[in-house]
XYZ file of C-alpha atoms in Angstrom:
782
model
C -0.014 0.006 -0.013
C 1.350 3.404 -0.964
C 0.741 6.442 1.190
C -1.115 9.144 -0.693
C 0.834 12.076 0.655
C 4.140 10.590 -0.425
C 3.144 9.897 -4.021
C 1.512 12.976 -5.429
C 2.981 14.725 -8.486
C 4.777 11.613 -9.712
C 3.508 11.460 -13.300
C 4.997 14.464 -15.073
C 6.736 13.792 -18.379
C 5.156 10.414 -19.048
C 5.316 8.619 -22.381
C 2.635 6.715 -24.254
C 0.838 3.911 -22.440
C 2.533 1.070 -24.282
C 5.952 2.411 -23.389
C 4.934 2.764 -19.762
C 3.925 -0.807 -19.114
C 6.180 -2.466 -16.563
C 7.563 -5.831 -17.636
C 4.709 -8.330 -17.624
C 4.741 -11.646 -15.939
C 5.838 -14.485 -18.231
C 3.147 -14.921 -20.872
C 2.823 -18.625 -20.428
C -0.871 -19.294 -20.934
C -1.839 -15.696 -21.799
C -3.999 -16.978 -24.687
C -5.926 -19.011 -22.070
C -5.953 -16.815 -18.950
C -4.967 -13.403 -20.275
C -2.151 -11.270 -18.940
C -1.804 -8.678 -16.175
C 0.589 -5.767 -16.563
C 1.619 -3.200 -13.988
C 1.717 0.321 -15.403
C 4.910 2.290 -15.155
C 3.155 5.457 -13.952
C 0.954 6.197 -10.947
C -2.162 8.180 -10.193
C -1.694 11.484 -8.324
C -5.082 11.281 -6.609
C -7.291 8.613 -5.081
C -9.352 7.122 -7.941
C -12.555 6.605 -5.966
C -15.080 7.318 -8.725
C -14.242 6.835 -12.384
C -16.085 7.077 -15.683
C -14.957 6.416 -19.239
C -15.558 9.502 -21.378
C -16.573 9.635 -25.025
C -13.060 10.917 -25.730
C -11.495 7.663 -24.504
C -10.140 9.428 -21.418
C -11.142 8.617 -17.841
C -12.774 11.059 -15.442
C -11.664 10.630 -11.804
C -13.935 12.353 -9.283
C -12.034 12.090 -5.990
C -13.245 15.094 -3.976
C -11.711 15.002 -0.487
C -10.355 11.517 -1.282
C -11.679 9.856 1.907
C -9.421 12.114 3.968
C -11.162 14.517 6.380
C -8.007 16.654 6.588
C -8.371 17.659 2.934
C -9.749 21.180 2.541
C -9.460 21.240 -1.247
C -11.405 18.876 -3.462
C -9.864 17.379 -6.557
C -10.750 15.698 -9.814
C -8.680 14.661 -12.800
C -8.855 13.510 -16.396
C -6.554 10.558 -17.127
C -5.401 9.832 -20.664
C -4.544 6.120 -20.808
C -2.831 6.486 -24.167
C -0.406 9.163 -23.012
C -0.257 8.161 -19.359
C -0.960 11.731 -18.268
C -3.267 13.328 -15.720
C -4.898 16.769 -15.835
C -5.783 17.590 -12.215
C -8.170 20.361 -11.183
C -9.935 21.500 -8.032
C -13.698 21.587 -7.612
C -15.386 23.994 -5.157
C -17.603 21.226 -3.708
C -16.775 17.722 -2.449
C -17.575 14.996 -5.013
C -16.474 12.205 -2.660
C -18.971 9.293 -2.756
C -21.255 10.587 -5.504
C -23.187 8.777 -8.266
C -22.142 9.220 -11.928
C -23.926 8.386 -15.170
C -23.615 9.633 -18.741
C -26.179 11.935 -20.280
C -27.383 11.389 -23.883
C -25.061 14.218 -24.987
C -21.984 12.486 -23.584
C -21.538 14.675 -20.543
C -21.344 13.074 -17.084
C -24.071 13.803 -14.543
C -22.834 13.618 -10.947
C -25.423 13.398 -8.177
C -24.491 14.366 -4.627
C -21.257 13.908 -2.760
C -19.961 14.578 0.712
C -21.351 17.406 2.859
C -19.382 16.466 5.967
C -17.367 13.742 7.699
C -18.133 11.886 10.931
C -21.072 11.825 10.828
C -21.246 11.657 7.030
C -23.949 13.639 5.276
C -24.880 14.005 1.631
C -24.742 16.979 -0.742
C -27.786 18.243 -2.621
C -25.400 19.492 -5.303
C -25.682 18.248 -8.889
C -22.615 18.503 -11.119
C -22.138 17.994 -14.872
C -18.735 17.323 -16.411
C -18.222 18.357 -20.018
C -15.528 16.227 -21.714
C -15.281 18.709 -24.613
C -13.752 21.385 -22.376
C -12.971 19.177 -19.347
C -14.769 21.443 -16.897
C -17.443 21.017 -14.226
C -20.626 23.052 -13.916
C -23.165 23.055 -11.095
C -26.789 22.637 -12.140
C -30.124 22.376 -10.322
C -29.957 20.993 -6.769
C -31.733 17.845 -5.703
C -34.497 18.086 -3.124
C -32.324 16.504 -0.410
C -28.748 15.339 0.012
C -27.266 12.101 -1.280
C -24.017 10.423 -0.219
C -23.532 6.945 -1.769
C -26.379 7.295 -4.333
C -26.765 5.330 -7.558
C -27.567 6.922 -10.913
C -29.026 5.158 -13.944
C -29.671 6.297 -17.514
C -33.278 5.815 -18.620
C -34.769 5.210 -22.049
C -36.240 8.694 -22.481
C -32.922 10.439 -21.809
C -33.615 11.200 -18.179
C -31.360 10.017 -15.372
C -32.678 8.306 -12.250
C -30.990 8.687 -8.857
C -31.854 6.692 -5.769
C -30.603 6.253 -2.190
C -27.588 7.913 -0.578
C -27.428 9.317 2.921
C -29.377 12.512 3.493
C -27.962 15.934 4.241
C -29.848 15.997 7.575
C -29.434 12.459 8.924
C -27.383 9.315 8.505
C -30.177 7.353 6.851
C -30.706 6.553 3.163
C -32.743 8.900 0.972
C -35.821 6.784 0.175
C -36.927 8.917 -2.782
C -36.286 8.570 -6.497
C -35.578 11.744 -8.452
C -35.413 11.992 -12.246
C -33.105 14.482 -13.957
C -33.932 16.029 -17.331
C -31.343 18.401 -18.845
C -33.791 21.158 -19.934
C -35.763 21.314 -16.668
C -33.683 19.794 -13.865
C -35.015 17.457 -11.224
C -38.512 16.001 -10.923
C -40.450 15.913 -7.659
C -39.472 13.099 -5.293
C -41.109 9.678 -5.630
C -40.873 7.853 -2.334
C -40.090 4.168 -2.166
C -42.111 2.004 0.262
C -38.870 0.502 1.587
C -35.433 1.569 2.762
C -32.842 0.982 0.025
C -29.227 -0.071 0.492
C -26.517 2.494 -0.152
C -25.268 2.417 -3.764
C -28.175 0.158 -4.856
C -27.607 -2.007 -7.923
C -29.923 -0.649 -10.630
C -30.322 -1.924 -14.201
C -32.535 -0.578 -17.010
C -34.431 -3.506 -18.514
C -35.616 -3.892 -22.155
C -39.207 -3.282 -21.027
C -38.251 0.160 -19.663
C -38.439 -0.702 -16.008
C -35.474 -0.523 -13.608
C -34.458 -3.662 -11.755
C -33.054 -3.375 -8.206
C -30.865 -6.433 -7.774
C -29.216 -5.646 -4.447
C -27.282 -5.537 -2.347
C -30.245 -6.474 -0.115
C -31.757 -9.927 -0.779
C -35.120 -8.453 -1.896
C -35.341 -7.667 -5.617
C -37.787 -5.040 -6.894
C -38.797 -3.114 -10.029
C -39.292 0.614 -10.585
C -41.527 1.928 -13.349
C -40.202 5.351 -14.453
C -43.459 6.092 -16.330
C -45.850 5.254 -13.506
C -43.158 6.300 -11.026
C -43.975 3.457 -8.707
C -42.136 0.519 -7.144
C -43.305 -3.077 -7.278
C -43.360 -5.370 -4.310
C -40.613 -7.951 -3.873
C -40.376 -9.858 -7.173
C -37.682 -12.313 -6.063
C -35.395 -13.094 -3.132
C -31.779 -14.122 -3.535
C -30.725 -17.611 -2.601
C -27.860 -16.192 -0.546
C -30.362 -14.438 1.700
C -27.869 -12.023 3.235
C -26.687 -8.552 2.299
C -24.170 -8.780 -0.535
C -22.735 -5.393 0.339
C -19.728 -4.545 -1.872
C -20.309 -7.544 -4.048
C -21.318 -6.747 -7.613
C -24.128 -7.033 -10.126
C -24.051 -7.183 -13.932
C -26.757 -7.015 -16.601
C -25.632 -9.706 -19.008
C -25.463 -8.976 -22.778
C -28.731 -8.186 -24.512
C -28.688 -10.084 -27.790
C -31.216 -9.945 -30.651
C -31.007 -13.684 -31.309
C -32.175 -14.192 -27.721
C -35.017 -11.649 -27.995
C -32.980 -9.239 -25.847
C -33.893 -11.249 -22.763
C -32.641 -9.607 -19.603
C -30.495 -11.718 -17.272
C -28.761 -10.298 -14.238
C -26.012 -11.958 -12.242
C -24.863 -11.044 -8.739
C -21.771 -12.249 -6.991
C -19.638 -11.858 -3.864
C -20.067 -9.337 -1.098
C -20.789 -9.561 2.646
C -18.201 -9.827 5.438
C -16.790 -12.436 5.706
C -17.193 -12.510 1.948
C -18.954 -15.122 -0.111
C -17.732 -16.744 -3.315
C -21.277 -17.487 -4.449
C -22.943 -16.160 -7.575
C -26.581 -16.121 -8.735
C -28.502 -15.375 -11.907
C -32.076 -14.337 -12.659
C -33.876 -14.380 -16.017
C -36.295 -11.473 -15.947
C -38.008 -12.611 -19.146
C -39.369 -15.642 -17.323
C -43.035 -15.655 -16.233
C -41.993 -15.953 -12.619
C -38.396 -14.710 -12.312
C -36.333 -16.388 -9.613
C -32.719 -16.339 -8.553
C -30.816 -19.564 -9.073
C -27.292 -20.547 -8.118
C -24.320 -20.329 -10.433
C -20.979 -22.070 -9.871
C -18.918 -20.153 -7.284
C -15.999 -17.887 -8.056
C -12.471 -19.045 -7.323
C -12.410 -17.046 -4.079
C -14.665 -15.010 -1.813
C -14.754 -11.341 -2.808
C -15.915 -8.201 -1.008
C -14.955 -4.789 -2.461
C -14.616 -6.522 -5.828
C -15.186 -5.280 -9.374
C -17.006 -6.968 -12.271
C -16.377 -5.820 -15.842
C -18.328 -6.740 -18.997
C -16.047 -7.501 -21.943
C -17.087 -6.940 -25.568
C -17.393 -10.704 -26.029
C -20.012 -10.790 -23.255
C -17.746 -12.442 -20.710
C -17.628 -10.996 -17.201
C -14.279 -10.353 -15.509
C -14.554 -10.723 -11.717
C -11.539 -9.334 -9.918
C -10.179 -7.993 -6.680
C -11.666 -7.867 -3.232
C -10.824 -9.986 -0.212
C -12.299 -12.661 2.003
C -12.350 -10.272 4.976
C -13.301 -6.707 4.236
C -10.236 -4.497 3.788
C -7.852 -7.211 4.980
C -5.048 -7.365 2.405
C -3.802 -10.660 3.820
C -7.007 -12.257 2.541
C -6.993 -10.441 -0.809
C -8.207 -12.268 -3.901
C -5.394 -11.776 -6.444
C -6.705 -14.432 -8.835
C -9.271 -13.139 -11.277
C -12.107 -15.092 -12.910
C -13.857 -14.985 -16.297
C -17.534 -15.887 -16.481
C -19.011 -17.128 -19.762
C -22.751 -16.281 -19.782
C -23.426 -18.774 -22.605
C -22.088 -21.789 -20.682
C -22.530 -20.247 -17.204
C -19.058 -21.396 -16.196
C -15.984 -19.707 -14.705
C -12.412 -19.871 -15.996
C -9.123 -18.567 -14.541
C -8.135 -15.019 -15.616
C -4.599 -14.750 -14.271
C -3.341 -13.016 -11.115
C -3.265 -9.339 -10.365
C -0.121 -7.735 -9.007
C -1.742 -5.921 -6.083
C -4.596 -6.282 -3.616
C -7.603 -4.216 -4.679
C -9.891 -3.436 -1.748
C -12.236 -0.572 -0.796
C -12.445 2.190 -3.436
C -10.782 0.087 -6.110
C -12.161 0.525 -9.619
C -12.054 -1.186 -13.018
C -13.147 -0.070 -16.497
C -13.227 -1.586 -19.962
C -11.164 0.600 -22.330
C -11.735 1.144 -26.073
C -8.793 -1.134 -26.894
C -10.700 -4.019 -25.167
C -8.328 -4.136 -22.190
C -9.388 -3.551 -18.573
C -7.872 -0.714 -16.529
C -7.682 -1.321 -12.751
C -6.771 1.229 -10.094
C -7.164 2.238 -6.476
C -7.522 0.570 -3.108
C -8.241 2.635 -0.012
C -8.817 0.453 3.055
C -7.988 3.245 5.522
C -8.590 6.980 5.496
C -5.580 8.901 4.185
C -3.888 5.859 2.599
C -4.496 4.543 -0.908
C -2.811 2.549 -3.648
C -1.491 4.768 -6.449
C -0.209 2.005 -8.738
C -2.379 0.931 -11.647
C -2.510 -2.183 -13.813
C -4.221 -3.416 -16.952
C -5.671 -6.761 -17.880
C -5.250 -8.071 -21.420
C -7.941 -10.733 -21.876
C -7.059 -14.012 -23.584
C -8.771 -12.907 -26.792
C -5.802 -10.591 -27.414
C -3.390 -13.537 -27.685
C -2.836 -16.571 -29.854
C 0.001 -18.982 -30.592
C 2.221 -19.086 -33.631
C 3.323 -22.189 -35.576
C 5.963 -22.877 -32.922
C 3.433 -22.764 -30.106
C 4.713 -19.445 -28.743
C 2.172 -16.977 -27.380
C 1.942 -13.893 -29.589
C -0.521 -10.978 -30.011
C -3.615 -12.035 -31.902
C -4.380 -10.294 -35.223
C -7.297 -7.922 -34.678
C -10.089 -6.820 -36.961
C -10.243 -3.099 -37.573
C -12.800 -0.402 -38.214
C -11.821 1.950 -41.016
C -15.006 3.983 -40.935
C -18.182 4.382 -38.894
C -20.800 7.106 -38.461
C -20.487 9.364 -35.452
C -24.240 9.338 -34.825
C -26.845 6.621 -35.362
C -30.591 6.304 -34.771
C -32.785 3.550 -33.441
C -33.988 0.618 -35.523
C -32.125 1.941 -38.568
C -29.222 0.544 -40.616
C -25.785 2.086 -40.679
C -22.568 1.173 -42.437
C -19.268 0.168 -40.849
C -16.235 -0.002 -43.113
C -13.782 -2.799 -42.336
C -11.248 -4.797 -44.337
C -12.322 -7.824 -42.245
C -16.000 -7.847 -43.180
C -16.108 -11.535 -44.213
C -14.507 -12.637 -40.926
C -16.752 -10.711 -38.509
C -18.923 -12.897 -36.262
C -20.365 -10.320 -33.887
C -21.001 -6.581 -33.688
C -21.760 -5.042 -30.313
C -22.304 -1.698 -28.657
C -20.758 -1.347 -25.185
C -21.818 1.544 -22.979
C -18.778 3.176 -21.315
C -18.505 2.277 -17.666
C -18.889 4.332 -14.490
C -17.532 2.480 -11.484
C -17.287 2.987 -7.749
C -17.801 0.905 -4.624
C -17.750 -2.480 -6.422
C -20.496 -1.575 -8.934
C -20.548 -0.150 -12.443
C -23.682 2.002 -12.970
C -23.355 2.198 -16.734
C -21.768 -0.853 -18.413
C -24.039 -2.544 -20.922
C -23.434 -4.822 -23.940
C -25.964 -4.811 -26.746
C -25.652 -7.209 -29.685
C -26.484 -5.939 -33.183
C -27.774 -7.691 -36.285
C -25.600 -7.224 -39.374
C -24.872 -8.452 -42.862
C -21.440 -8.523 -44.432
C -20.616 -6.933 -47.760
C -17.442 -6.211 -49.619
C -15.295 -4.162 -47.265
C -18.217 -3.172 -45.105
C -20.958 -4.279 -42.777
C -24.564 -3.159 -42.824
C -25.500 -3.008 -39.142
C -28.953 -2.579 -37.638
C -29.065 -0.254 -34.646
C -30.906 -1.331 -31.456
C -34.678 -1.262 -31.967
C -35.586 0.753 -28.876
C -34.089 3.037 -26.278
C -35.130 0.646 -23.518
C -32.614 -1.850 -24.916
C -29.881 0.786 -25.302
C -30.603 4.178 -23.678
C -29.456 7.199 -25.725
C -25.847 8.228 -25.396
C -22.352 7.310 -26.506
C -21.274 3.696 -26.999
C -18.130 1.838 -27.982
C -18.715 -0.034 -31.271
C -16.716 -3.270 -31.368
C -16.323 -5.773 -34.216
C -15.493 -9.320 -33.100
C -14.080 -11.852 -35.517
C -14.717 -15.586 -35.730
C -11.838 -16.293 -33.331
C -13.429 -14.051 -30.707
C -10.922 -11.218 -31.152
C -12.402 -7.704 -30.811
C -11.367 -4.650 -32.740
C -10.364 -1.383 -31.145
C -13.635 0.435 -30.588
C -15.065 3.488 -32.274
C -17.312 5.797 -30.267
C -20.767 6.339 -31.758
C -23.663 8.349 -30.401
C -27.030 6.585 -30.284
C -29.654 9.313 -30.575
C -33.419 9.684 -30.778
C -32.983 12.306 -33.534
C -29.808 11.267 -35.341
C -30.104 13.783 -38.207
C -30.966 16.702 -35.974
C -28.232 19.247 -35.396
C -28.179 20.320 -31.757
C -28.665 23.966 -30.824
C -25.887 26.189 -29.491
C -26.067 28.719 -26.722
C -23.938 31.779 -26.074
C -23.566 34.025 -23.059
C -23.371 37.580 -24.395
C -23.199 39.297 -21.000
C -20.886 39.236 -19.228
C -18.472 38.676 -22.097
C -15.890 37.033 -19.829
C -15.445 35.708 -16.303
C -16.052 38.334 -13.626
C -14.918 39.146 -10.088
C -17.245 41.023 -7.729
C -17.728 41.620 -4.023
C -20.354 39.891 -1.938
C -23.701 41.619 -2.279
C -23.030 42.873 -5.786
C -24.882 41.856 -8.948
C -23.934 40.623 -12.402
C -26.119 41.247 -15.432
C -26.628 38.165 -17.571
C -27.847 37.878 -21.167
C -27.719 35.017 -23.638
C -28.825 33.822 -27.019
C -29.363 30.529 -28.808
C -29.200 29.348 -32.407
C -30.359 26.171 -34.110
C -29.176 25.436 -37.666
C -32.161 23.216 -38.543
C -34.921 24.283 -36.189
C -35.618 26.719 -33.384
C -34.604 27.233 -29.790
C -37.497 26.198 -27.544
C -36.059 26.742 -24.075
C -33.354 28.606 -22.181
C -32.146 27.204 -18.876
C -29.822 29.322 -16.737
C -28.361 28.065 -13.469
C -26.851 30.650 -11.084
C -25.239 28.728 -8.159
C -24.944 31.057 -5.191
C -27.102 33.648 -6.923
C -30.532 35.212 -6.437
C -32.446 34.103 -8.423
C -30.884 30.659 -8.676
C -32.384 29.736 -12.070
C -34.056 31.453 -15.008
C -35.732 30.428 -18.257
C -35.425 33.863 -19.860
C -32.930 34.512 -22.628
C -31.965 37.721 -20.837
C -32.459 37.139 -17.094
C -30.850 40.481 -16.113
C -29.269 41.175 -12.761
C -28.328 38.312 -10.431
C -27.064 39.061 -6.895
C -24.341 36.990 -5.257
C -24.381 37.435 -1.474
C -21.779 34.944 -0.291
C -18.079 34.837 -1.119
C -16.983 31.912 -3.269
C -16.435 30.705 -6.808
C -19.513 29.935 -8.872
C -19.919 28.476 -12.391
C -22.946 29.954 -14.139
C -24.204 28.048 -17.179
C -26.748 28.452 -19.972
C -28.282 25.395 -21.650
C -30.498 25.835 -24.695
C -32.895 23.154 -25.992
C -34.352 22.981 -29.483
C -37.834 22.172 -30.781
C -37.003 18.433 -30.951
C -35.840 18.267 -27.333
C -32.087 18.108 -28.044
C -29.850 20.344 -25.945
C -26.540 22.094 -26.484
C -23.988 19.300 -25.775
C -21.378 21.730 -24.501
C -23.157 24.688 -22.776
C -21.331 27.985 -22.296
C -20.453 29.085 -18.806
C -19.012 32.007 -16.858
C -17.017 31.826 -13.657
C -18.144 34.349 -11.087
C -15.594 34.942 -8.330
C -17.244 36.595 -5.373
C -14.809 38.215 -2.976
C -15.795 39.034 0.575
C -17.715 42.277 0.908
C -16.431 45.337 2.731
C -15.716 44.033 6.213
C -16.891 46.237 9.109
C -17.321 45.881 12.870
C -19.536 47.695 15.360
C -20.443 47.869 19.060
C -24.181 48.741 18.980
C -24.489 48.491 22.774
C -23.595 50.248 24.970
C -23.779 53.429 22.946
C -20.827 55.744 22.742
C -20.940 58.200 25.668
C -23.326 56.082 27.711
C -23.162 55.820 31.502
C -23.044 52.231 32.688
C -23.088 50.399 36.002
C -23.265 46.849 37.278
C -23.296 44.088 34.637
C -23.561 45.600 31.170
C -24.320 43.538 28.020
C -21.863 44.442 25.273
C -23.198 43.614 21.792
C -20.709 43.191 18.942
C -21.520 42.784 15.231
C -19.742 42.378 11.902
C -20.936 42.751 8.305
C -19.412 41.672 5.009
C -16.531 39.266 5.098
C -16.497 35.512 5.112
C -17.356 33.337 8.110
C -16.112 32.246 10.563
C -15.369 35.498 12.389
C -13.048 36.153 15.346
C -14.178 38.726 17.952
C -11.743 40.174 20.546
C -12.914 42.820 23.041
C -10.651 44.927 25.199
C -11.381 47.413 27.959
C -8.484 49.777 27.824
C -5.509 47.475 27.162
C -7.043 44.462 28.960
C -8.600 41.676 26.881
C -11.891 40.643 28.452
C -13.490 38.513 25.717
C -12.625 36.469 22.617
C -14.712 34.136 20.442
C -14.666 32.560 16.972
C -18.082 31.883 15.448
C -19.926 31.875 12.117
C -22.466 34.287 13.582
C -22.422 37.950 12.559
C -23.185 39.066 16.107
C -22.241 38.046 19.636
C -22.450 39.490 23.147
C -20.571 39.587 26.426
C -21.739 40.249 29.998
C -19.288 42.932 31.228
C -19.031 43.375 34.973
C -18.311 47.088 35.256
C -17.806 46.792 39.007
C -14.335 45.392 38.378
C -13.268 48.865 37.191
C -12.998 52.199 38.918
C -15.649 54.753 38.200
C -14.857 57.036 35.322
C -14.223 56.976 31.574
C -13.290 53.682 29.905
C -12.903 52.694 26.212
C -14.135 49.381 24.795
C -12.354 48.286 21.585
C -13.526 45.437 19.313
C -11.036 43.821 16.911
C -12.642 41.471 14.357
C -11.144 39.222 11.687
C -12.826 37.053 9.023
C -11.629 33.777 7.484
C -10.159 35.616 4.502
C -7.864 37.596 6.803
C -9.758 40.872 6.630
C -9.751 42.938 9.824
C -12.037 45.608 11.248
C -12.241 47.553 14.520
C -14.816 49.500 16.471
C -14.681 51.423 19.745
C -16.980 53.178 22.200
C -16.154 55.220 25.284
C -18.466 54.961 28.302
C -18.591 56.272 31.848
C -18.661 53.716 34.659
C -20.696 54.974 37.612
C -21.154 52.306 40.243
C -21.169 54.879 43.045
C -17.890 54.324 44.895
C -18.863 56.781 47.655
C -20.980 54.809 50.004
C -20.053 51.636 48.212
C -19.955 48.260 49.860
C -16.890 46.593 51.365
C -16.268 42.989 50.304
C -13.459 40.710 51.497
C -12.033 37.380 50.203
C -10.626 35.138 52.951
C -9.880 32.234 50.602
C -7.988 31.617 48.457
C -5.125 33.701 49.805
C -3.180 36.064 47.500
C -0.369 34.179 45.756
C -1.906 30.771 46.458
C -1.648 27.945 43.917
C -5.064 26.457 43.083
C -6.352 23.485 41.089
C -9.554 21.524 40.540
C -12.654 23.054 42.100
C -11.565 25.918 44.372
C -14.003 27.604 46.783
C -13.863 31.393 47.179
C -15.010 32.486 50.650
C -16.547 35.994 50.734
C -17.522 38.355 53.564
C -19.690 41.451 53.098
C -18.319 43.868 55.712
C -20.927 46.643 55.296
C -23.651 46.293 57.940
C -25.738 48.971 56.176
C -26.130 46.754 53.092
C -29.711 45.796 52.237
C -30.540 42.129 51.641
C -30.796 40.155 49.435
C -27.317 40.255 47.996
C -26.039 39.059 44.614
C -22.477 37.679 44.682
C -20.539 37.209 41.426
C -17.209 35.539 40.853
C -15.265 36.249 37.622
C -11.852 35.414 36.127
C -10.337 37.389 33.248
C -13.649 39.113 32.636
C -15.572 35.839 32.401
C -18.242 35.158 35.027
C -17.710 31.764 36.628
C -20.446 31.830 39.285
C -23.349 34.024 40.412
C -25.356 33.389 43.569
C -28.120 35.248 45.463
C -27.999 35.126 49.268
C -29.379 36.856 52.332
C -26.167 36.190 54.219
C -23.285 38.672 54.612
C -20.892 35.805 55.213
C -19.288 33.546 54.981
C -20.523 32.932 51.375
C -18.701 30.193 49.422
C -18.677 30.288 45.591
C -17.141 27.445 43.471
C -14.536 28.057 40.764
C -13.766 25.132 38.375
C -10.162 26.078 37.665
C -9.828 23.367 34.996
C -11.743 25.709 32.679
C -9.170 28.461 33.165
C -5.665 28.431 31.578
C -2.781 27.550 33.883
C -0.734 30.473 35.145
C -1.378 33.664 37.105
C -5.048 34.661 37.157
C -6.957 37.476 38.840
C -10.058 36.331 40.719
C -12.603 39.124 41.162
C -15.617 38.999 43.481
C -18.419 41.550 43.370
C -21.577 42.107 45.401
C -24.734 44.128 44.735
C -27.339 44.751 47.400
C -31.086 45.346 46.981
C -30.580 49.134 46.790
C -28.115 48.816 43.896
C -24.956 49.608 45.861
C -21.927 47.526 44.865
C -18.552 46.474 46.069
C -15.705 44.382 44.733
C -12.433 42.795 45.707
C -9.743 40.944 43.755
C -7.002 38.446 44.535
C -4.237 37.073 42.263
C -3.501 33.339 42.384
C -1.714 30.756 40.216
C -3.767 28.057 38.450
C -1.910 24.774 38.153
C -3.881 21.815 36.755
C -2.340 18.654 35.259
């Protein structure tokens, strides 16, 4: 295990991926089991949440990286071909979110981490644009989500479910549906409590299947927006937490029947696996052969051939000594497992795995303890990438290739793929790019396609419906008769494949702006559509008032709180397609003019007895530090997020006359402000009361609970009497009594710093006359 803090910044100047592979283990049976290779470069941040982008790069959303000491939140884009990382900071914490791809190829990110210990979820919704590699914040969810799942639906919406709330450490029981033009739907409550990171799969009939990790399986209907009762119970019967679930390939020759397999999980982990055929009249889970080892915190990756790679995890959760280094390959046609070689490193909590466009599997991460994570990465080359030559030596297998393919295709329509290997192609598939975290991939999906071979090309029939393959970007693979896949081409599967999307522009402001808190920015935009019309404008103003607008020219927006905000404009056309790369402006809001005041007592006031001093600040950024002095003596200090505070000032500790109170305030940005008032103390020294302290003695050393013994030596005093004990301006005890002595008042010295301290006692009688006495002692507590 590598320590995160010792490994950052280690990837500068890297070469191409192939040149960076560390020497592989001896190939031996690579054409049978595949081959594992350790990469020669490392990741500079904890790869907790990853998604394959339509560019072939990988988005890493790490946030605070499972480290509560982190005060900056990070993300990165990893280029597997170059072995390089582009790291950036994000103003909010994306740790433990849910990610799924939108139809336009951007990544929707639901929730994240609001706080540690106890953990709470963010309401924030983020979209990552791979075209410019930037994040924008869009409409908030109704409530927070930490550990939610997200799932792409057939109509282009995205479903999110579960995740801990922002207000309590319990799962969010509501489904919300996100639509790019309008944001989030109302909440649709489930009649049960879901697991965190529930396993959700869109089925060919349009419903969403909940396969775990709890033993009860259910269905959600996104049209009716209702949940079914329990449709099946797993044979395992326990919670397969941090096991995995996979929707097996949907193939036209099988009528696109939906089968889901689940495996591993629990602690101690299980090696068992199960399968359910949801096309059956009465679906039921049945047992599959077990994996080669128990796995919790595992990963399961769908390969273009339809096989499932099960890897990583351990028999005991986060115990590297029980790690499962041996990987397994599951064949859904024969329902059997085969060995898939051995990984180099244990892969435990927060490990991830993704299928890449070159048909290899990228594996990264492992974070069994906060602040420590594995920064080395490896790749798996499945056995289909190898063969043997005439001498029996293992060599790379010849691969079919794609020389041409459309960038955009529509449903139930033919398209042409150019390939010099047309006569040798046995299978054509679409594979949805993965999005993996916490042992589950929200997005992976393999859809078989019908095709006919011609001379130098294939005529391929796109999926018939969006329930079989929801709209978005897919990897198009050709697989030859030997089971060898091509390198993939990305294609976009769209409801309106010939429609050109609209484009938006922000005309005001013309560039990013910097303002002070409380100021406004005037916004204006426009939209164009080359083959239609703009039907809707959708502005999002994080941190602003208003927060959203549907006007082309929304006008002035006020930003009251210091911070960095990304304002975006998304336009939608008359066919429902949106701008795939919306424009944005960064609004940097600096703290407002920072001021301090003492509203009470007023300047020039006459005060006596105990006077409440009120202190306020305005502008600036919380938290604020307040320090109050009377003359040169500090009597009060406090740090708080509140813009006002108060202090009970015992004026009897001072001589009568003029005294100045000075407030020094500081905000979290380092801004300072001061305020002062001068008052007259008039406690009436002539005719005042005489008070004596007989214990503790001057110069005494005190500890623990010390009792101050007081005597009121003025026989003319009028009962009842109020005795007050204070240290350094802070009242430690007040007591009413009809006795002039002895009166004993407790002082818990543990709450006072060690060292010399002045203990002041005051008394006020029923007629308002006062007296005071002070003694200096030394506090010495262990």
